[in-house]
C-alpha positions as MATLAB code, in Angstrom:
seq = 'XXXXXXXXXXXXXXXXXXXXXXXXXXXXXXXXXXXXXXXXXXXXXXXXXXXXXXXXXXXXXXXXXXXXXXXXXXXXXXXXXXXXXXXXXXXXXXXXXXXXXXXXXXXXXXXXXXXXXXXXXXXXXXXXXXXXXXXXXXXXXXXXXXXXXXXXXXXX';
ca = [
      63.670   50.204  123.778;
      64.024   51.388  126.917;
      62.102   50.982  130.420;
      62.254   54.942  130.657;
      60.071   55.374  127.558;
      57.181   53.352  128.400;
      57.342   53.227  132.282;
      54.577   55.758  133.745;
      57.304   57.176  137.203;
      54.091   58.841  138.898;
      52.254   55.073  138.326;
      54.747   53.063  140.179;
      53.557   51.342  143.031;
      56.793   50.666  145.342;
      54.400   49.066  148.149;
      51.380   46.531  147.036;
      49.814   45.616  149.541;
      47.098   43.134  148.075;
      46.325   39.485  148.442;
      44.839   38.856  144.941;
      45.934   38.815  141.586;
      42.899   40.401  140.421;
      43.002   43.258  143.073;
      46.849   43.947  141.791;
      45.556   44.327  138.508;
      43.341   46.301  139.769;
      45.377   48.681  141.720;
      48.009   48.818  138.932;
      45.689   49.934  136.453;
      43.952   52.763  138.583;
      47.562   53.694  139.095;
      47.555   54.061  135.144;
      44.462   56.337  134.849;
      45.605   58.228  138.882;
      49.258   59.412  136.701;
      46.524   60.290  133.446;
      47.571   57.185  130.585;
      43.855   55.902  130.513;
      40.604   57.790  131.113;
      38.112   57.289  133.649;
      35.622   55.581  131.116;
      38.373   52.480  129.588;
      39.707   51.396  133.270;
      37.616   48.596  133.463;
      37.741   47.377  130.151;
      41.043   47.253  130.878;
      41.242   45.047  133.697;
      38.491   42.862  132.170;
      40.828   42.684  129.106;
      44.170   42.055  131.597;
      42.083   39.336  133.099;
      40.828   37.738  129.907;
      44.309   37.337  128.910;
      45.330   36.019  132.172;
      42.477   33.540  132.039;
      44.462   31.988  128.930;
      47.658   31.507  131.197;
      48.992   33.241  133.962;
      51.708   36.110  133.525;
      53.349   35.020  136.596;
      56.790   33.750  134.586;
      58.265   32.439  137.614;
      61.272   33.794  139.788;
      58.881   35.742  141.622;
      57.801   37.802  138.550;
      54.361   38.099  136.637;
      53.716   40.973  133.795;
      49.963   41.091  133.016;
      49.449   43.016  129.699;
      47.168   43.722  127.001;
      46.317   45.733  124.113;
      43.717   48.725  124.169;
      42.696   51.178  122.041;
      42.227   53.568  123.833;
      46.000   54.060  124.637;
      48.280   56.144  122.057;
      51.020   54.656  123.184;
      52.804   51.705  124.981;
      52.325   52.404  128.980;
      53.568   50.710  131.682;
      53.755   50.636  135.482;
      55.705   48.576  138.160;
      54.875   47.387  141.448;
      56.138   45.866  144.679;
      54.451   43.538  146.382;
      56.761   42.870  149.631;
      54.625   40.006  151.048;
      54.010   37.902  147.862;
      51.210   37.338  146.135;
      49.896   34.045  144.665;
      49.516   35.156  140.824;
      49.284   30.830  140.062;
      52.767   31.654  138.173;
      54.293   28.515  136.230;
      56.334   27.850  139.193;
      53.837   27.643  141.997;
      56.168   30.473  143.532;
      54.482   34.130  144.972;
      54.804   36.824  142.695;
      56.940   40.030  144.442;
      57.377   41.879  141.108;
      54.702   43.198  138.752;
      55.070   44.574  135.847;
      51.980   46.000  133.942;
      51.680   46.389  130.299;
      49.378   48.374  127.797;
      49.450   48.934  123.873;
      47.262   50.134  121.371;
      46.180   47.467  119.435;
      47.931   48.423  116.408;
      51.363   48.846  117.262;
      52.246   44.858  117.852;
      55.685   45.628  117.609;
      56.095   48.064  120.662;
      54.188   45.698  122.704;
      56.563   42.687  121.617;
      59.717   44.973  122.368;
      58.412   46.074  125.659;
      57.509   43.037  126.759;
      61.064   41.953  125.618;
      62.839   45.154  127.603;
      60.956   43.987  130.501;
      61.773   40.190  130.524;
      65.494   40.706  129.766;
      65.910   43.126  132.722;
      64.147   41.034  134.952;
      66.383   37.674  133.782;
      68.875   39.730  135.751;
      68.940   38.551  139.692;
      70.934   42.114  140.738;
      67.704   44.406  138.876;
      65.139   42.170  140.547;
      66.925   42.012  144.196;
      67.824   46.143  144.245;
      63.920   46.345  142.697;
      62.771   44.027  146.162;
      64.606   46.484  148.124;
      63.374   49.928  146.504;
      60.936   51.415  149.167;
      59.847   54.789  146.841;
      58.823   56.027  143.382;
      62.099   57.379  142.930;
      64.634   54.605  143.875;
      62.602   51.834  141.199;
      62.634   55.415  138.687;
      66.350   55.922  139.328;
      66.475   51.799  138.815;
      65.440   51.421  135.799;
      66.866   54.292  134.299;
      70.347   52.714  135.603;
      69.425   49.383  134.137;
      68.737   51.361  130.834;
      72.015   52.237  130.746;
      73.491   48.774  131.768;
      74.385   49.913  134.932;
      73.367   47.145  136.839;
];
């Protein structure tokens, strides 16, 4: 799987500029519904649902990286969007570190196995210090787009 398949481009938030987790949740999922992958009426169930999960341990997996997901049903198909966060954000990640890379994560409910293998795509790239540090230092939509597609490709 690649990032290119599930990663919303008009979504991606190059510049968060929050100081919660709960408010980059949020802002991540508006940006979902703003590029049209969830309607108007499931946004908040969705960030209820983000937060539930993130009530039974936090997404922040360390190295300055957290990816909050869920499943929904009212999503056809795995979506996902990206953010920035250039002055950290405390997302209490396992190693007490500030989150400066989000990735966000949505499935339909019955499609476990995309959600596994995008949250698998995701963790592998970001494993990789060169991905995360040129991700740090993209400043537009179109540098993390034209980042991810080259880490598709094993270009970085």
């Amino acid at each position: 799987m690649k990032l290119t398949e599930f990663v919303v481009p008009d979504a991606i938030i190059p510049d968060l500029a929050v100081d919660t987790k709960d408010a980059a949740i949020r802002a991540m999922v508006s940006s979902l519904r703003q590029a049209g992958k969830i309607a108007d009426e499931h946004e908040e169930n969705i960030v209820a649902a983000i937060m539930k999960r993130e009530e039974l341990g936090s997404t922040g997996i360390g190295r300055g990286v957290a990816v909050p997901h869920t499943k929904h049903p009212s999503v056809d198909s795995l979506v996902a969007t990206v953010a920035v966060c250039n002055d950290g954000l405390d997302f209490a990640s396992l190693d007490g570190e500030d989150v400066y890379i989000l990735f966000l994560l949505v499935s339909p409910p019955d499609r476990p196995g995309d959600h596994l293998r995008g949250l698998e795509t995701i963790t592998r790239h970001l494993k990789n210090d060169d991905f995360c540090r040129f991700l740090r230092q993209s400043r537009t939509q179109e540098d993390i787009v034209e980042l991810l597609a080259e880490a598709d490709e094993n270009q970085i």
